[in-house]
Coordinates of C-alpha atoms and ligand atoms in Angstrom, one line a residue:
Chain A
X1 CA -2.6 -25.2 17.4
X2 CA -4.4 -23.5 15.1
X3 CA -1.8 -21.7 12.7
X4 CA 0.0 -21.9 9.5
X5 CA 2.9 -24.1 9.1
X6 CA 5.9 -24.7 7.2
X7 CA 5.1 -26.5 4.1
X8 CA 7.7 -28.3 2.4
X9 CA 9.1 -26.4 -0.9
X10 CA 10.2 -28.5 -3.6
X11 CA 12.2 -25.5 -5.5
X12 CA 12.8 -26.2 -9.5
X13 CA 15.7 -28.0 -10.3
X14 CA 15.7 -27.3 -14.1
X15 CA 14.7 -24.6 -16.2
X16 CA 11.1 -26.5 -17.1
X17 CA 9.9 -26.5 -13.5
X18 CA 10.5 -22.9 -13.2
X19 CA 7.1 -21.0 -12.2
X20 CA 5.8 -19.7 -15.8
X21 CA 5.2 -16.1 -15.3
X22 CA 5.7 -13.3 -12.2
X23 CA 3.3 -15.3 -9.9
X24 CA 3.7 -17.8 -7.0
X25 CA 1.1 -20.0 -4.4
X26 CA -0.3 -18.0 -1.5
X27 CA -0.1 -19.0 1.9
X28 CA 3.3 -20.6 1.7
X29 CA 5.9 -20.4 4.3
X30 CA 8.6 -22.3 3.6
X31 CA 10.9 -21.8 7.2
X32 CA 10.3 -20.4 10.3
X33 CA 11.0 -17.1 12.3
X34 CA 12.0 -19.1 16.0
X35 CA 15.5 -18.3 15.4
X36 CA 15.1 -14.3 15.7
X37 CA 14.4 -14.7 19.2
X38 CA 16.9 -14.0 22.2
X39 CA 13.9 -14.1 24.5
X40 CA 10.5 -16.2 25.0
X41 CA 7.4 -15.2 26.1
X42 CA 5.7 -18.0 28.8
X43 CA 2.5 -17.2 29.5
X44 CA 1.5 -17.9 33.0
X45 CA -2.2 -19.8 32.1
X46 CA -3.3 -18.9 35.8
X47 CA -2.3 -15.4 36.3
X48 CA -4.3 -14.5 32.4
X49 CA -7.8 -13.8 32.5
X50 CA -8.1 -14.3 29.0
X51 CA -8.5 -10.8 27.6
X52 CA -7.4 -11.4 24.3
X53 CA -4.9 -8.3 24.3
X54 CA -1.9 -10.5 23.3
X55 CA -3.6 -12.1 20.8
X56 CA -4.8 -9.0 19.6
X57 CA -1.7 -7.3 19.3
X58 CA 1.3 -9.9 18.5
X59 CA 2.8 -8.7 15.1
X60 CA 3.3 -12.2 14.2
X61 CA 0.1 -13.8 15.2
X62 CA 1.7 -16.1 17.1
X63 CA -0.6 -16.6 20.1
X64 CA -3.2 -19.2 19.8
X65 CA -6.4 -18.5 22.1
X66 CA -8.1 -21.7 21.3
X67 CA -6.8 -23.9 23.6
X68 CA -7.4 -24.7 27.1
X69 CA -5.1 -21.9 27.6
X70 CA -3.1 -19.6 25.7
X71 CA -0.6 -20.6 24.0
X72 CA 2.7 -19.1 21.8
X73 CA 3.5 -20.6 18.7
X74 CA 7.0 -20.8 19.0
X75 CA 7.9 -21.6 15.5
X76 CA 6.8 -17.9 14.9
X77 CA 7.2 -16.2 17.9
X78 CA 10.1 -13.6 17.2
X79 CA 10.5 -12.4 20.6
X80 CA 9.7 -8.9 20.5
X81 CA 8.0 -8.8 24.0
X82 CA 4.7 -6.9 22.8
X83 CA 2.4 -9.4 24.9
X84 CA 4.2 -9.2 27.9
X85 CA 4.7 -5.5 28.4
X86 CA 0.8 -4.9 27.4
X87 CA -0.7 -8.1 29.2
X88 CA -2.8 -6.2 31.6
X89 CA -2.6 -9.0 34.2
X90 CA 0.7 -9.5 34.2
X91 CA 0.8 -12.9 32.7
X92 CA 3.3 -12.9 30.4
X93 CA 7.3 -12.9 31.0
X94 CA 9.7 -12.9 28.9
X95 CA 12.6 -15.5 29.9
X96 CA 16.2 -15.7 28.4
X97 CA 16.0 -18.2 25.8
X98 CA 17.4 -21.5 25.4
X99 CA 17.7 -22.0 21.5
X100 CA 16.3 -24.5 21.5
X101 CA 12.9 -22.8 19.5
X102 CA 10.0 -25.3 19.3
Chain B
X1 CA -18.6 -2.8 16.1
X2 CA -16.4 -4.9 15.4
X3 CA -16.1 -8.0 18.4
X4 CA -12.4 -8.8 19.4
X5 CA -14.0 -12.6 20.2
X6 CA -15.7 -12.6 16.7
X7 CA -12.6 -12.0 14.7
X8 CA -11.6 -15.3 13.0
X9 CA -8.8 -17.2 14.4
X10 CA -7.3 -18.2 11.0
X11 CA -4.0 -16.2 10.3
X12 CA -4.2 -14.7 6.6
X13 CA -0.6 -12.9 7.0
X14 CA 1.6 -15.0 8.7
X15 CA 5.5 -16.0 9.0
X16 CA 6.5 -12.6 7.8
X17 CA 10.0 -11.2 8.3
X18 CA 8.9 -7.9 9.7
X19 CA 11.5 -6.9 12.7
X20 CA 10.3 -7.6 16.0
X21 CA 7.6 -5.4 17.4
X22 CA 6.4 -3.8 14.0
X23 CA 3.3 -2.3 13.6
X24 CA 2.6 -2.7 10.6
X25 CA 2.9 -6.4 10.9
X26 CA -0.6 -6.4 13.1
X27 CA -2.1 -3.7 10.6
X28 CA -1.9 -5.5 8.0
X29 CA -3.0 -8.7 10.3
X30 CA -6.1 -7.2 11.7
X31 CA -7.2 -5.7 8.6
X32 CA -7.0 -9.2 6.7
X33 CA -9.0 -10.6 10.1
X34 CA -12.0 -8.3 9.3
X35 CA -12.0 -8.1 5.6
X36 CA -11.5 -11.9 5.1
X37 CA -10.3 -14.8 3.1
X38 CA -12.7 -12.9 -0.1
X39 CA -9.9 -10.1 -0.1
X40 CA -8.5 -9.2 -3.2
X41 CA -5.1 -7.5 -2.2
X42 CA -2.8 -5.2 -4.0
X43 CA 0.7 -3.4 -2.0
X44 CA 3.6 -1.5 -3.3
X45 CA 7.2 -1.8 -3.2
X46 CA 7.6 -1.1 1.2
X47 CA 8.3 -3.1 4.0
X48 CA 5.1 -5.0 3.7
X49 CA 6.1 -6.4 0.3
X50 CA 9.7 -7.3 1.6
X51 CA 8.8 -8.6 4.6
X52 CA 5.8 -10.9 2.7
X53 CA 6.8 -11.8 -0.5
X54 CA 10.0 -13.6 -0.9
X55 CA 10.0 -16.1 -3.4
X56 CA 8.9 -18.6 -2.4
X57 CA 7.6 -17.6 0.5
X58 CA 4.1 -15.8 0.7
X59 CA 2.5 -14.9 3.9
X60 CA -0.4 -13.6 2.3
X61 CA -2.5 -16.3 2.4
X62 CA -5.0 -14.0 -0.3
X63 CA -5.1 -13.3 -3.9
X64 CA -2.2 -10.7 -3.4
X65 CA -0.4 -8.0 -6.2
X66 CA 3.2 -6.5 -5.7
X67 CA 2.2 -3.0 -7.5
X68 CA 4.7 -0.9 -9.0
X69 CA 5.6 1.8 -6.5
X70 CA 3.8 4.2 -8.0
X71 CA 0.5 2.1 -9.0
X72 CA -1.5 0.7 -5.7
X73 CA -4.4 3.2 -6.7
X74 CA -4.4 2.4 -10.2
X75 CA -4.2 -1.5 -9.5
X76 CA -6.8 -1.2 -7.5
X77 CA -9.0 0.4 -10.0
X78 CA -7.9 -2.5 -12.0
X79 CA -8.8 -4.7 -9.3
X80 CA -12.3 -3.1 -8.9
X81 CA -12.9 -2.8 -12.4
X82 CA -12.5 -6.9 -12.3
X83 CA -14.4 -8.2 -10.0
X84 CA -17.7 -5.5 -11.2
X85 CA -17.4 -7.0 -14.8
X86 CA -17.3 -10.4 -13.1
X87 CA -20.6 -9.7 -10.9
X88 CA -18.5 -10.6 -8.2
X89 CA -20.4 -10.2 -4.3
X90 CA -18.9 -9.4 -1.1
X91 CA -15.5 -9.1 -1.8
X92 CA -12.6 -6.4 -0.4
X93 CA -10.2 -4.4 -2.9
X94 CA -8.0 -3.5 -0.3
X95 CA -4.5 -1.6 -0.9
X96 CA -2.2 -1.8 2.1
X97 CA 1.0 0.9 1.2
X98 CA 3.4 3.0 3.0
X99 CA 4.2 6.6 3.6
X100 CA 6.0 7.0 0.3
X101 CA 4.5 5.0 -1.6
X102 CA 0.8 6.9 -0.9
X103 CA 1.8 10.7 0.1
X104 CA 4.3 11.1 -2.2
X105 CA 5.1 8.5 -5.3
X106 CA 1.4 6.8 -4.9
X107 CA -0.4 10.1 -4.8
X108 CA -1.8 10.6 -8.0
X109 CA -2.7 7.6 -8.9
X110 CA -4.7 7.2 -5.2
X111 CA -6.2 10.9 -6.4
X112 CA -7.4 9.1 -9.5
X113 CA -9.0 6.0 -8.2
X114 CA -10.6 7.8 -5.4
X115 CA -11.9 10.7 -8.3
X116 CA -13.1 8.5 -10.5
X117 CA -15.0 6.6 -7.3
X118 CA -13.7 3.3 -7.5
X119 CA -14.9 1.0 -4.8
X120 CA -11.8 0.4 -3.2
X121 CA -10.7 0.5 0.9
X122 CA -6.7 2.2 0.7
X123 CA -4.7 1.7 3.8
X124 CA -1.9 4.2 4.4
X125 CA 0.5 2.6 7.4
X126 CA 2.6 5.5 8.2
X127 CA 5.5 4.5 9.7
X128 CA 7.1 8.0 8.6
X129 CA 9.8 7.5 6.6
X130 CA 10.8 5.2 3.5
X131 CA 12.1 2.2 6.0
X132 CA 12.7 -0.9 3.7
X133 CA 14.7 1.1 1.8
X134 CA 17.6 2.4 4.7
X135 CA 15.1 5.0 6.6
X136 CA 14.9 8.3 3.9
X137 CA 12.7 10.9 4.3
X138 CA 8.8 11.1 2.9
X139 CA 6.7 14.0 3.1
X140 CA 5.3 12.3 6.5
X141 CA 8.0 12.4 8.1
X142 CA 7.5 14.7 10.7
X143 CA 9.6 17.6 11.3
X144 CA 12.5 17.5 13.5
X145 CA 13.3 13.7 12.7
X146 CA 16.7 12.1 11.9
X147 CA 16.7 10.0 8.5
X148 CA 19.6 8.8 6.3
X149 CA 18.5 11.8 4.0
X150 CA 17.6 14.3 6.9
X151 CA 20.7 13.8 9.0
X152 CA 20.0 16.7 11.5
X153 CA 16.4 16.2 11.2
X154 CA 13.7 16.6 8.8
X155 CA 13.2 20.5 8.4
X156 CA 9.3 20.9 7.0
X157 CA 6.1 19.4 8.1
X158 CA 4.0 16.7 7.7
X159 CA 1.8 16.5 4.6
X160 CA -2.0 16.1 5.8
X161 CA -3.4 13.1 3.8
X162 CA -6.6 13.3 5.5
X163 CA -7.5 16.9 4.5
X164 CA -5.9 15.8 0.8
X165 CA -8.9 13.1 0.9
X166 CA -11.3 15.2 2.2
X167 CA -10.4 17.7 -0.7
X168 CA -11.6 14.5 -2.9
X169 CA -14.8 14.4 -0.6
X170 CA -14.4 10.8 -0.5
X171 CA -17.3 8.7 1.0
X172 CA -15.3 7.7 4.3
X173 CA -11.3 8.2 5.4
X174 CA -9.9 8.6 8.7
X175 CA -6.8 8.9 10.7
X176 CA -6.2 6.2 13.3
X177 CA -3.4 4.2 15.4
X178 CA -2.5 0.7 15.7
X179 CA -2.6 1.2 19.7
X180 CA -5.7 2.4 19.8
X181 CA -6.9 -1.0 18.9
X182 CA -11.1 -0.5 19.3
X183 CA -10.9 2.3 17.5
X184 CA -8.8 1.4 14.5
X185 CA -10.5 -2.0 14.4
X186 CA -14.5 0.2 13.7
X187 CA -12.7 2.6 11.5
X188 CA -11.4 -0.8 9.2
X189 CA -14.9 -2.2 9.2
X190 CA -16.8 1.1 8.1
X191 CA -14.1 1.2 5.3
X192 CA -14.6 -1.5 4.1
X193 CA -18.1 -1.7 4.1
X194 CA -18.2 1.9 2.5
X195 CA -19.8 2.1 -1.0
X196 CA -17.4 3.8 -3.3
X197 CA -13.4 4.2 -2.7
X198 CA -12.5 4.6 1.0
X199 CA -8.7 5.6 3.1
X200 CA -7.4 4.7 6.1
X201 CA -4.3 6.8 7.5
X202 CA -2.8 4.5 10.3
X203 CA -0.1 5.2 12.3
X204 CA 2.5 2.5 12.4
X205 CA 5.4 3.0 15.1
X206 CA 8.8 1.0 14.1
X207 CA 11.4 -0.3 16.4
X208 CA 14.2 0.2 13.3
X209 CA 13.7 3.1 12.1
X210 CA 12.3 5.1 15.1
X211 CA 14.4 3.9 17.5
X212 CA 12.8 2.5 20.1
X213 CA 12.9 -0.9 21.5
X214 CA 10.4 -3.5 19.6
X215 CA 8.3 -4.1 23.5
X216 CA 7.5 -0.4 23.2
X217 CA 5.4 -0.2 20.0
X218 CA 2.0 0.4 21.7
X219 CA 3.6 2.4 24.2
X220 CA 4.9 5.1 21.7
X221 CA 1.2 4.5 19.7
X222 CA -0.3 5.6 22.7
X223 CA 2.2 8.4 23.3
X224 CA 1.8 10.4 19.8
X225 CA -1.8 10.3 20.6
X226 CA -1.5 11.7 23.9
X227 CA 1.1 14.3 23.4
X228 CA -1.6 15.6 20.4
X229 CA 1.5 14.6 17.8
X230 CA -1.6 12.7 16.0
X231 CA -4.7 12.7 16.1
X232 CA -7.9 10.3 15.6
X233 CA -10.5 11.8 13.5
X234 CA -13.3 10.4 10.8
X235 CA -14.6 11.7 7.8
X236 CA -18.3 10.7 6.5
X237 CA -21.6 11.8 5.3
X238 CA -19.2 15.6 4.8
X239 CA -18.4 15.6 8.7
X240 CA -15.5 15.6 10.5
X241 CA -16.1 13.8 13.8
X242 CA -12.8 14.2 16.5
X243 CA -12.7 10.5 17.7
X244 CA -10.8 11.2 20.5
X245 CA -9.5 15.2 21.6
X246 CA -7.8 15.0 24.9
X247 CA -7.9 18.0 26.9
X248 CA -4.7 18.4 27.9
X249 CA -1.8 16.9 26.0
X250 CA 1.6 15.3 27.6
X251 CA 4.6 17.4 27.0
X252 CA 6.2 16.4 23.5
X253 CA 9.2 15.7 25.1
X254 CA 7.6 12.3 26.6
X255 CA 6.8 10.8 23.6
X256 CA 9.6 12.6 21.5
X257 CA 12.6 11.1 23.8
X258 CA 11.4 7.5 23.7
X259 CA 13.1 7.5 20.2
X260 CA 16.3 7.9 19.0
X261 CA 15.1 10.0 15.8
X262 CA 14.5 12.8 17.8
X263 CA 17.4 12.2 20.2
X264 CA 19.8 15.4 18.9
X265 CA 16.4 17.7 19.9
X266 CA 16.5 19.7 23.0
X267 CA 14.0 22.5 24.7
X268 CA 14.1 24.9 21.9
X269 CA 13.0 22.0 19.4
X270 CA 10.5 20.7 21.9
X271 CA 8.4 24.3 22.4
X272 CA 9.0 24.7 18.3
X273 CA 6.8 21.7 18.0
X274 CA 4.4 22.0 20.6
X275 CA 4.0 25.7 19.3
X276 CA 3.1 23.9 15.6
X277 CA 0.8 21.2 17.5
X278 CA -1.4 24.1 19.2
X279 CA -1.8 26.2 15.9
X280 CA -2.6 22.4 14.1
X281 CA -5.1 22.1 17.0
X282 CA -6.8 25.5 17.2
X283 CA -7.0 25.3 13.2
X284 CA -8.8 21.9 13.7
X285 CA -11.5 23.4 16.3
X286 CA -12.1 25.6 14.1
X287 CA -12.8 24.3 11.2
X288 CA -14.0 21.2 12.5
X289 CA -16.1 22.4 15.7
X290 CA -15.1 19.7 18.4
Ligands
TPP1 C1 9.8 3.8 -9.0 C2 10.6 3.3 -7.9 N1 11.4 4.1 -7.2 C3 12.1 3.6 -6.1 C4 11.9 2.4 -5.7 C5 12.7 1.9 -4.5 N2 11.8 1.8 -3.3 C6 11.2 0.6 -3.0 S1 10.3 0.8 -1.6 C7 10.8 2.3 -1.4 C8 10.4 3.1 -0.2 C9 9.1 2.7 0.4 O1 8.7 3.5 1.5 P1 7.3 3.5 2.1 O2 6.3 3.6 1.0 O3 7.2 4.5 3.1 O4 7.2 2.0 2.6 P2 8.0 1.4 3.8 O5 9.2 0.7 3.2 O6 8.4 2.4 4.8 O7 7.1 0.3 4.4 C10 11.6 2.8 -2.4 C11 12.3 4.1 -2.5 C12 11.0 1.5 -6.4 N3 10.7 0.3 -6.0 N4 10.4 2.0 -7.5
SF4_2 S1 -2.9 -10.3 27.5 FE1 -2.4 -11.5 29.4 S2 -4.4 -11.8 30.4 FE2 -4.8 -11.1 28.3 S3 -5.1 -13.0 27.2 FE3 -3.0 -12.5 27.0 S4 -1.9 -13.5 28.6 FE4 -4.1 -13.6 29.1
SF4_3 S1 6.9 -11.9 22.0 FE1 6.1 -10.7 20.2 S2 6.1 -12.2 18.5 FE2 6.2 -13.4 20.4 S3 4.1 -13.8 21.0 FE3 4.7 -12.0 22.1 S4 4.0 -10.3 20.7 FE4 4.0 -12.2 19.5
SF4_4 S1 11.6 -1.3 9.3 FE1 9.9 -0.7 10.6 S2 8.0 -0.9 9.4 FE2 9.7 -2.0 8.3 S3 9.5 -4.2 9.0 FE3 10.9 -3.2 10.4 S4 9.7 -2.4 12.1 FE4 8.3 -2.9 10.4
MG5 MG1 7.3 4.1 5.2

């Protein structure tokens, strides 16, 4: 898939490996959001007819529409239900989730 | 036009720590999809900045600023400043701030940059209130709505940033909402392709502080648009063009009980604002001619 992913941190130890100055890397996520959820999207792949509305719309960007079919990036995904209440086919449900994230 | 299918896959905000459901989150996505990876970006102290930039973490995965909460105009005249004495091409000085920090703290230095004609493309998202902060009241919130400062609900109106830019006859601003995707999606593109400082006044609804659960965000989008509580309008050339003017409007009360800041109104509140929405309406016919 597609997205960003958690890159591993080394945070400074001593004083000397400090950042010098107010400024930090760009693009670095250092853990992810799956734990927020109490509920997981599933995407039905037959029911969507690939209208791109989820992808569209997610807050967190989560949905990959690269592959084969669509796809949730569950690292990210904080449950919020977005997709599946505006999925204009009906493709989407949001099932109780296992906590299990990705 | 902007093409949903042309709009790069690559995430440049991502793993954020927005709540669930918040608007702003896919603003701020969708803008960064058509502006691109040669965006220089500068935000103020708001939910954006707390939710992005937490050392050291950085969703932004652009040349990004944390202004001062007073300062996104002036950085960004900074900004702009920068990249013309560096001959720099096709690159996006793009502000993203909130309600407070552009109608009220952020004012006059956004009155400055767009004065002095800075090519710059401001976002407002106006999620009504000053929300990473506890939920206090800005001069957008709207009237009649429960904050931690306006516990029985905010008494005046909203302040109209898109007449206050007009006033500056600024190249290109507009109003627009985040579930009225197509629409918000042009307006982002003309923006930023506009040649001289350009605002964008987006509506952003929010789960937390509204009160309305975090599936419903495009649902109450749609709503404040329907019931006439906002409207969709563009600026350009020294025309107003009404992007969208529904004939008939949905009682308040549909979009206005969804959400728990407007849970203590009842009838009397209701026809109070509907009366203020029809004199806001007639006055825009008016003047505008839609
Ligand atoms: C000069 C100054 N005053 C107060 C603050 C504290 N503060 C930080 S963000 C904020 C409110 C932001 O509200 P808004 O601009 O609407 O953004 P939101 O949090 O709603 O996204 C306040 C009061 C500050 N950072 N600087
Ligand atoms: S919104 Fe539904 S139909 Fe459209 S792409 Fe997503 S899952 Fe498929
Ligand atoms: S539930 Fe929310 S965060 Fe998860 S994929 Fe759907 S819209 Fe995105
Ligand atoms: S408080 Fe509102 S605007 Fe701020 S992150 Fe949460 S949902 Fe988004
Ligand atoms: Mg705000």
């Amino acid at each position: 898939m597609p997205k960003p992913a958690v890159s591993v941190f080394q945070y400074p130890r001593t004083a000397t490996e400090m950042p010098c100055g107010p400024y930090a890397k760009a693009g670095v996520i250092v853990e992810t959001n799956a734990g927020w959820r109490i509920s997981r999207p599933v995407i039905a792949a037959a029911r969507c007819v690939r209208c791109q509305q989820c992808w569209l719309i997610c807050p967190d960007g989560a949905i990959d529409r690269t592959g084969e079919s669509y796809a949730v990036d569950y690292n990210f995904c904080k449950g919020c239900g977005l997709c599946a209440r505006e999925c204009p086919a009906k493709a989407i449900t949001m099932a109780k989730e296992d906590g299990q994230g990705e | 036009m902007v093409k949903v299918i042309d709009l790069p896959d690559r995430e440049l905000l991502y793993g954020h720590k927005a709540c669930p459901g918040c608007a702003a989150g896919t603003i701020a996505r969708l803008i960064l999809k058509v502006t691109g990876e040669r965006t220089f970006l500068a935000y103020p102290a708001s939910c954006l900045s707390t939710v992005t930039s937490i050392y050291p973490q950085m969703a932004f995965a652009v040349p990004s600023f944390t202004a001062p909460f007073p300062a996104t105009g002036a950085v960004l005249s900074g900004m702009a400043a920068a990249v013309k004495a560096k001959r720099m091409q096709d690159v996006t000085v793009l502000g993203m701030a909130g309600d407070g920090g552009t109608a009220d703290i952020g004012l006059q230095a956004l009155s400055g940059a767009v004065e002095r004609g800075d090519k710059i493309f401001y976002v407002c998202y106006d999620n009504e209130a000053y929300m990473n902060t506890g939920v206090q009241r800005s001069s957008l919130t709207p009237f009649g709505a429960t904050t931690t400062t306006s516990p029985a609900g905010k008494r005046g109106v909203k302040k109209n940033m898109f007449e206050i830019l007009i006033a500056h006859r600024i190249p290109y601003c507009a109003t627009a909402s985040i579930a009225h995707t197509a629409d918000f999606l042009a307006k982002v593109e003309k923006a930023r392709n506009t040649d001289g400082p350009s605002f964008l006044h987006v509506l952003a609804p929010c789960p937390t502080g509204w009160g309305f659960p975090s599936d419903q965000t495009m649902a109450i989008g749609r709503l404040a648009v329907e019931t006439g509580l906002w409207f969709l309008a563009e600026y350009e050339g020294g025309r107003v063009k009404m992007n969208l003017a529904p004939k008939n409007f949905k009682p308040v009360q549909e979009y206005l009980g969804l959400q728990k800041r407007f849970k203590h109104l009842g009838a009397a509140e209701w026809a109070l604002i509907e009366g203020q929405r029809d004199r806001e309406w007639a006055d825009m016919r008016r003047k505008w001619g839609f």
